[in-house]
């Protein structure tokens, strides 16, 4: 990537870090940055069990270990688990399947442990795509995940003017991650087409005013039809990826607390 596109991507990522830097820090705990399977990760509570492999959101383009550090700390504190946050490769420099390959490499390095996958937004999709390639996981813990890269569900239109997630921008970022329209609608990347049999038990929390709401809830229905135990609820009145709004919105904080309590319950 060179020239104007380089500057555009850098500005997007700098903006995400700047917004994240204004959020309250998460709970203090031991952490270590290292490589697992050749992939950079940050490990929270390194001696704890079980393990949660966490994939951050950011439309496959932005977000990193720093932007999601407080959120991951809250997950680790609430569950008592060791959380491995993955610094996966992002688009447009590294299109699909690089991020999924990185996640599978981390899961492979953790083979023999009891491991769940978790993620928010695009990270939720990465968690599921990796779980489809790596059977035998403990759980999938998802907040407002992407499920359909074609963005074809009604809520993409009805909830477009929500001030947080712009479907037009997301559509562009998805095209950077998966340039082929045929692949975006295929079982290789689309959770509304993929064979979901054999996936681990799921916790999926959606938000009322999220353009991804309908595709997420369609994913929940497909999990149930595939015989996968699934717990789901919709948070009324909230926007996409509400945990990032915790500091400014007590309702978002309460909703994330409900998600974290359910994570703890499922892992126990």
GROMACS .gro file of C-alpha atoms in nm:
model
  268
    1UNK     CA    1   0.000   0.000   0.000
    2UNK     CA    2   0.147   0.337  -0.098
    3UNK     CA    3   0.056   0.702  -0.118
    4UNK     CA    4  -0.293   0.828  -0.035
    5UNK     CA    5  -0.421   0.484   0.064
    6UNK     CA    6  -0.135   0.447   0.313
    7UNK     CA    7  -0.229   0.777   0.472
    8UNK     CA    8  -0.598   0.685   0.482
    9UNK     CA    9  -0.532   0.355   0.663
   10UNK     CA   10  -0.288   0.519   0.905
   11UNK     CA   11  -0.543   0.790   0.988
   12UNK     CA   12  -0.816   0.533   1.050
   13UNK     CA   13  -0.596   0.336   1.287
   14UNK     CA   14  -0.466   0.645   1.465
   15UNK     CA   15  -0.824   0.757   1.516
   16UNK     CA   16  -0.919   0.424   1.671
   17UNK     CA   17  -0.622   0.441   1.910
   18UNK     CA   18  -0.701   0.801   2.002
   19UNK     CA   19  -1.061   0.715   2.087
   20UNK     CA   20  -0.953   0.413   2.288
   21UNK     CA   21  -0.695   0.614   2.484
   22UNK     CA   22  -0.977   0.824   2.630
   23UNK     CA   23  -1.145   0.520   2.785
   24UNK     CA   24  -1.094   0.416   3.145
   25UNK     CA   25  -0.830   0.147   3.195
   26UNK     CA   26  -0.935  -0.204   3.282
   27UNK     CA   27  -0.856  -0.385   3.607
   28UNK     CA   28  -0.486  -0.436   3.690
   29UNK     CA   29  -0.352  -0.787   3.639
   30UNK     CA   30  -0.037  -0.965   3.518
   31UNK     CA   31   0.014  -0.955   3.141
   32UNK     CA   32   0.287  -1.063   2.902
   33UNK     CA   33   0.335  -0.987   2.532
   34UNK     CA   34   0.477  -1.281   2.338
   35UNK     CA   35   0.444  -1.492   2.024
   36UNK     CA   36   0.217  -1.795   2.003
   37UNK     CA   37   0.236  -1.996   1.684
   38UNK     CA   38   0.443  -1.712   1.543
   39UNK     CA   39   0.161  -1.462   1.604
   40UNK     CA   40   0.191  -1.163   1.843
   41UNK     CA   41  -0.042  -1.195   2.141
   42UNK     CA   42  -0.099  -1.039   2.481
   43UNK     CA   43  -0.164  -1.290   2.758
   44UNK     CA   44  -0.367  -1.177   3.059
   45UNK     CA   45  -0.343  -1.374   3.386
   46UNK     CA   46  -0.085  -1.613   3.234
   47UNK     CA   47  -0.122  -1.886   3.496
   48UNK     CA   48  -0.504  -1.900   3.493
   49UNK     CA   49  -0.735  -2.165   3.345
   50UNK     CA   50  -0.932  -2.208   3.122
   51UNK     CA   51  -0.811  -2.006   2.823
   52UNK     CA   52  -1.009  -1.756   2.615
   53UNK     CA   53  -0.864  -1.657   2.278
   54UNK     CA   54  -0.991  -1.305   2.208
   55UNK     CA   55  -1.026  -1.139   1.866
   56UNK     CA   56  -1.074  -0.763   1.869
   57UNK     CA   57  -1.322  -0.581   1.649
   58UNK     CA   58  -1.252  -0.300   1.405
   59UNK     CA   59  -1.400  -0.393   1.069
   60UNK     CA   60  -1.104  -0.618   0.980
   61UNK     CA   61  -0.901  -0.296   0.929
   62UNK     CA   62  -0.857  -0.105   1.257
   63UNK     CA   63  -0.826  -0.204   1.622
   64UNK     CA   64  -0.532  -0.370   1.796
   65UNK     CA   65  -0.416  -0.495   2.135
   66UNK     CA   66  -0.418  -0.143   2.279
   67UNK     CA   67  -0.763  -0.037   2.160
   68UNK     CA   68  -0.924  -0.337   2.330
   69UNK     CA   69  -0.701  -0.371   2.635
   70UNK     CA   70  -0.959  -0.245   2.890
   71UNK     CA   71  -1.231  -0.466   2.742
   72UNK     CA   72  -1.009  -0.776   2.751
   73UNK     CA   73  -0.903  -0.701   3.109
   74UNK     CA   74  -1.268  -0.690   3.215
   75UNK     CA   75  -1.328  -1.026   3.049
   76UNK     CA   76  -1.028  -1.180   3.223
   77UNK     CA   77  -1.128  -1.036   3.561
   78UNK     CA   78  -1.491  -1.144   3.531
   79UNK     CA   79  -1.418  -1.501   3.424
   80UNK     CA   80  -1.091  -1.570   3.607
   81UNK     CA   81  -0.960  -1.711   3.279
   82UNK     CA   82  -0.631  -1.664   3.101
   83UNK     CA   83  -0.716  -1.445   2.802
   84UNK     CA   84  -0.496  -1.449   2.494
   85UNK     CA   85  -0.565  -1.141   2.281
   86UNK     CA   86  -0.450  -1.194   1.922
   87UNK     CA   87  -0.275  -0.919   1.725
   88UNK     CA   88  -0.388  -1.067   1.394
   89UNK     CA   89  -0.296  -0.929   1.054
   90UNK     CA   90  -0.544  -0.677   0.916
   91UNK     CA   91  -0.674  -0.566   0.579
   92UNK     CA   92  -0.602  -0.418   0.335
   93UNK     CA   93  -0.237  -0.518   0.366
   94UNK     CA   94  -0.333  -0.873   0.463
   95UNK     CA   95  -0.668  -0.984   0.317
   96UNK     CA   96  -0.861  -1.298   0.406
   97UNK     CA   97  -0.768  -1.557   0.519
   98UNK     CA   98  -0.465  -1.405   0.700
   99UNK     CA   99  -0.653  -1.309   1.018
  100UNK     CA  100  -0.822  -1.650   1.038
  101UNK     CA  101  -0.492  -1.825   0.973
  102UNK     CA  102  -0.333  -1.627   1.258
  103UNK     CA  103  -0.615  -1.725   1.493
  104UNK     CA  104  -0.588  -2.092   1.402
  105UNK     CA  105  -0.209  -2.075   1.457
  106UNK     CA  106  -0.271  -1.947   1.810
  107UNK     CA  107  -0.532  -2.215   1.877
  108UNK     CA  108  -0.293  -2.480   1.750
  109UNK     CA  109  -0.022  -2.354   1.986
  110UNK     CA  110  -0.272  -2.393   2.274
  111UNK     CA  111  -0.370  -2.749   2.179
  112UNK     CA  112  -0.427  -2.963   2.486
  113UNK     CA  113  -0.577  -2.677   2.689
  114UNK     CA  114  -0.944  -2.602   2.747
  115UNK     CA  115  -0.994  -2.310   2.509
  116UNK     CA  116  -1.287  -2.084   2.424
  117UNK     CA  117  -1.296  -1.820   2.153
  118UNK     CA  118  -1.441  -1.473   2.197
  119UNK     CA  119  -1.473  -1.153   2.000
  120UNK     CA  120  -1.664  -0.837   1.931
  121UNK     CA  121  -1.789  -0.719   1.591
  122UNK     CA  122  -1.549  -0.836   1.317
  123UNK     CA  123  -1.351  -1.018   1.584
  124UNK     CA  124  -1.659  -1.225   1.658
  125UNK     CA  125  -1.668  -1.343   1.299
  126UNK     CA  126  -1.297  -1.427   1.312
  127UNK     CA  127  -1.358  -1.628   1.629
  128UNK     CA  128  -1.629  -1.834   1.461
  129UNK     CA  129  -1.438  -1.885   1.135
  130UNK     CA  130  -1.142  -2.012   1.337
  131UNK     CA  131  -1.368  -2.240   1.543
  132UNK     CA  132  -1.503  -2.390   1.221
  133UNK     CA  133  -1.145  -2.488   1.132
  134UNK     CA  134  -1.046  -2.597   1.485
  135UNK     CA  135  -1.300  -2.835   1.642
  136UNK     CA  136  -1.324  -2.924   2.008
  137UNK     CA  137  -1.332  -2.576   2.160
  138UNK     CA  138  -1.504  -2.497   2.489
  139UNK     CA  139  -1.731  -2.210   2.387
  140UNK     CA  140  -1.785  -1.910   2.159
  141UNK     CA  141  -1.847  -1.579   2.340
  142UNK     CA  142  -1.967  -1.311   2.099
  143UNK     CA  143  -2.084  -0.949   2.118
  144UNK     CA  144  -2.246  -0.805   1.804
  145UNK     CA  145  -2.043  -1.024   1.565
  146UNK     CA  146  -2.033  -0.982   1.191
  147UNK     CA  147  -2.211  -1.281   1.040
  148UNK     CA  148  -2.287  -1.195   0.676
  149UNK     CA  149  -2.022  -1.016   0.470
  150UNK     CA  150  -2.280  -0.934   0.204
  151UNK     CA  151  -2.459  -0.704   0.454
  152UNK     CA  152  -2.794  -0.815   0.315
  153UNK     CA  153  -3.012  -0.818   0.628
  154UNK     CA  154  -3.295  -0.565   0.676
  155UNK     CA  155  -3.136  -0.402   0.983
  156UNK     CA  156  -2.842  -0.288   0.769
  157UNK     CA  157  -3.092  -0.041   0.618
  158UNK     CA  158  -3.330   0.019   0.909
  159UNK     CA  159  -3.051   0.087   1.161
  160UNK     CA  160  -2.804   0.256   0.927
  161UNK     CA  161  -2.844   0.603   1.078
  162UNK     CA  162  -2.721   0.510   1.427
  163UNK     CA  163  -2.419   0.736   1.467
  164UNK     CA  164  -2.174   0.455   1.544
  165UNK     CA  165  -2.147   0.192   1.273
  166UNK     CA  166  -2.168   0.319   0.915
  167UNK     CA  167  -2.272   0.032   0.686
  168UNK     CA  168  -2.125   0.206   0.380
  169UNK     CA  169  -1.785   0.231   0.546
  170UNK     CA  170  -1.808  -0.126   0.673
  171UNK     CA  171  -1.894  -0.244   0.321
  172UNK     CA  172  -1.576  -0.078   0.193
  173UNK     CA  173  -1.363  -0.233   0.466
  174UNK     CA  174  -1.514  -0.576   0.401
  175UNK     CA  175  -1.420  -0.537   0.034
  176UNK     CA  176  -1.061  -0.477   0.143
  177UNK     CA  177  -1.064  -0.789   0.358
  178UNK     CA  178  -1.244  -1.015   0.108
  179UNK     CA  179  -1.219  -0.855  -0.238
  180UNK     CA  180  -1.418  -1.133  -0.410
  181UNK     CA  181  -1.796  -1.097  -0.391
  182UNK     CA  182  -1.829  -1.470  -0.458
  183UNK     CA  183  -1.617  -1.550  -0.152
  184UNK     CA  184  -1.810  -1.302   0.064
  185UNK     CA  185  -2.131  -1.495  -0.003
  186UNK     CA  186  -1.973  -1.840   0.030
  187UNK     CA  187  -1.941  -2.084   0.319
  188UNK     CA  188  -1.574  -1.992   0.344
  189UNK     CA  189  -1.654  -1.657   0.509
  190UNK     CA  190  -2.030  -1.628   0.557
  191UNK     CA  191  -2.179  -1.760   0.881
  192UNK     CA  192  -2.527  -1.765   0.727
  193UNK     CA  193  -2.408  -2.018   0.469
  194UNK     CA  194  -2.140  -2.218   0.653
  195UNK     CA  195  -2.206  -2.562   0.802
  196UNK     CA  196  -2.230  -2.487   1.175
  197UNK     CA  197  -2.261  -2.846   1.300
  198UNK     CA  198  -2.004  -2.927   1.564
  199UNK     CA  199  -1.941  -2.572   1.680
  200UNK     CA  200  -1.904  -2.525   2.058
  201UNK     CA  201  -2.180  -2.384   2.280
  202UNK     CA  202  -2.243  -2.019   2.205
  203UNK     CA  203  -2.324  -1.699   2.388
  204UNK     CA  204  -2.435  -1.429   2.143
  205UNK     CA  205  -2.549  -1.086   2.259
  206UNK     CA  206  -2.699  -0.847   2.006
  207UNK     CA  207  -2.804  -0.481   2.023
  208UNK     CA  208  -3.135  -0.329   1.918
  209UNK     CA  209  -2.990  -0.041   1.716
  210UNK     CA  210  -2.714  -0.231   1.538
  211UNK     CA  211  -2.708  -0.263   1.159
  212UNK     CA  212  -2.573  -0.617   1.214
  213UNK     CA  213  -2.860  -0.715   1.446
  214UNK     CA  214  -3.064  -0.921   1.200
  215UNK     CA  215  -2.769  -1.114   1.058
  216UNK     CA  216  -2.651  -1.191   1.413
  217UNK     CA  217  -2.992  -1.320   1.513
  218UNK     CA  218  -3.010  -1.525   1.193
  219UNK     CA  219  -2.677  -1.679   1.299
  220UNK     CA  220  -2.829  -1.762   1.637
  221UNK     CA  221  -3.118  -1.938   1.463
  222UNK     CA  222  -2.880  -2.135   1.241
  223UNK     CA  223  -2.680  -2.245   1.546
  224UNK     CA  224  -2.995  -2.375   1.711
  225UNK     CA  225  -3.099  -2.555   1.393
  226UNK     CA  226  -2.755  -2.718   1.379
  227UNK     CA  227  -2.798  -2.850   1.732
  228UNK     CA  228  -2.547  -2.612   1.889
  229UNK     CA  229  -2.645  -2.500   2.242
  230UNK     CA  230  -2.688  -2.125   2.223
  231UNK     CA  231  -2.783  -1.852   2.467
  232UNK     CA  232  -2.889  -1.522   2.315
  233UNK     CA  233  -3.053  -1.199   2.413
  234UNK     CA  234  -3.095  -0.857   2.253
  235UNK     CA  235  -2.994  -0.550   2.451
  236UNK     CA  236  -3.273  -0.294   2.413
  237UNK     CA  237  -3.185   0.061   2.314
  238UNK     CA  238  -2.813  -0.002   2.260
  239UNK     CA  239  -2.583   0.046   1.962
  240UNK     CA  240  -2.336  -0.185   1.792
  241UNK     CA  241  -2.043  -0.303   2.007
  242UNK     CA  242  -2.181  -0.138   2.320
  243UNK     CA  243  -1.891  -0.241   2.553
  244UNK     CA  244  -1.680   0.032   2.393
  245UNK     CA  245  -1.934   0.288   2.524
  246UNK     CA  246  -1.915   0.170   2.885
  247UNK     CA  247  -1.761   0.489   3.025
  248UNK     CA  248  -2.024   0.721   2.877
  249UNK     CA  249  -2.341   0.511   2.905
  250UNK     CA  250  -2.452   0.331   3.224
  251UNK     CA  251  -2.687   0.115   3.017
  252UNK     CA  252  -2.393  -0.004   2.806
  253UNK     CA  253  -2.194  -0.078   3.122
  254UNK     CA  254  -2.481  -0.280   3.267
  255UNK     CA  255  -2.519  -0.469   2.939
  256UNK     CA  256  -2.150  -0.558   2.928
  257UNK     CA  257  -2.171  -0.673   3.291
  258UNK     CA  258  -2.456  -0.908   3.194
  259UNK     CA  259  -2.245  -1.045   2.907
  260UNK     CA  260  -1.944  -1.098   3.135
  261UNK     CA  261  -2.155  -1.275   3.397
  262UNK     CA  262  -2.294  -1.506   3.129
  263UNK     CA  263  -1.940  -1.577   3.004
  264UNK     CA  264  -1.836  -1.674   3.356
  265UNK     CA  265  -2.142  -1.898   3.388
  266UNK     CA  266  -2.086  -2.072   3.055
  267UNK     CA  267  -1.717  -2.137   3.122
  268UNK     CA  268  -1.788  -2.275   3.469
   0.00000   0.00000   0.00000
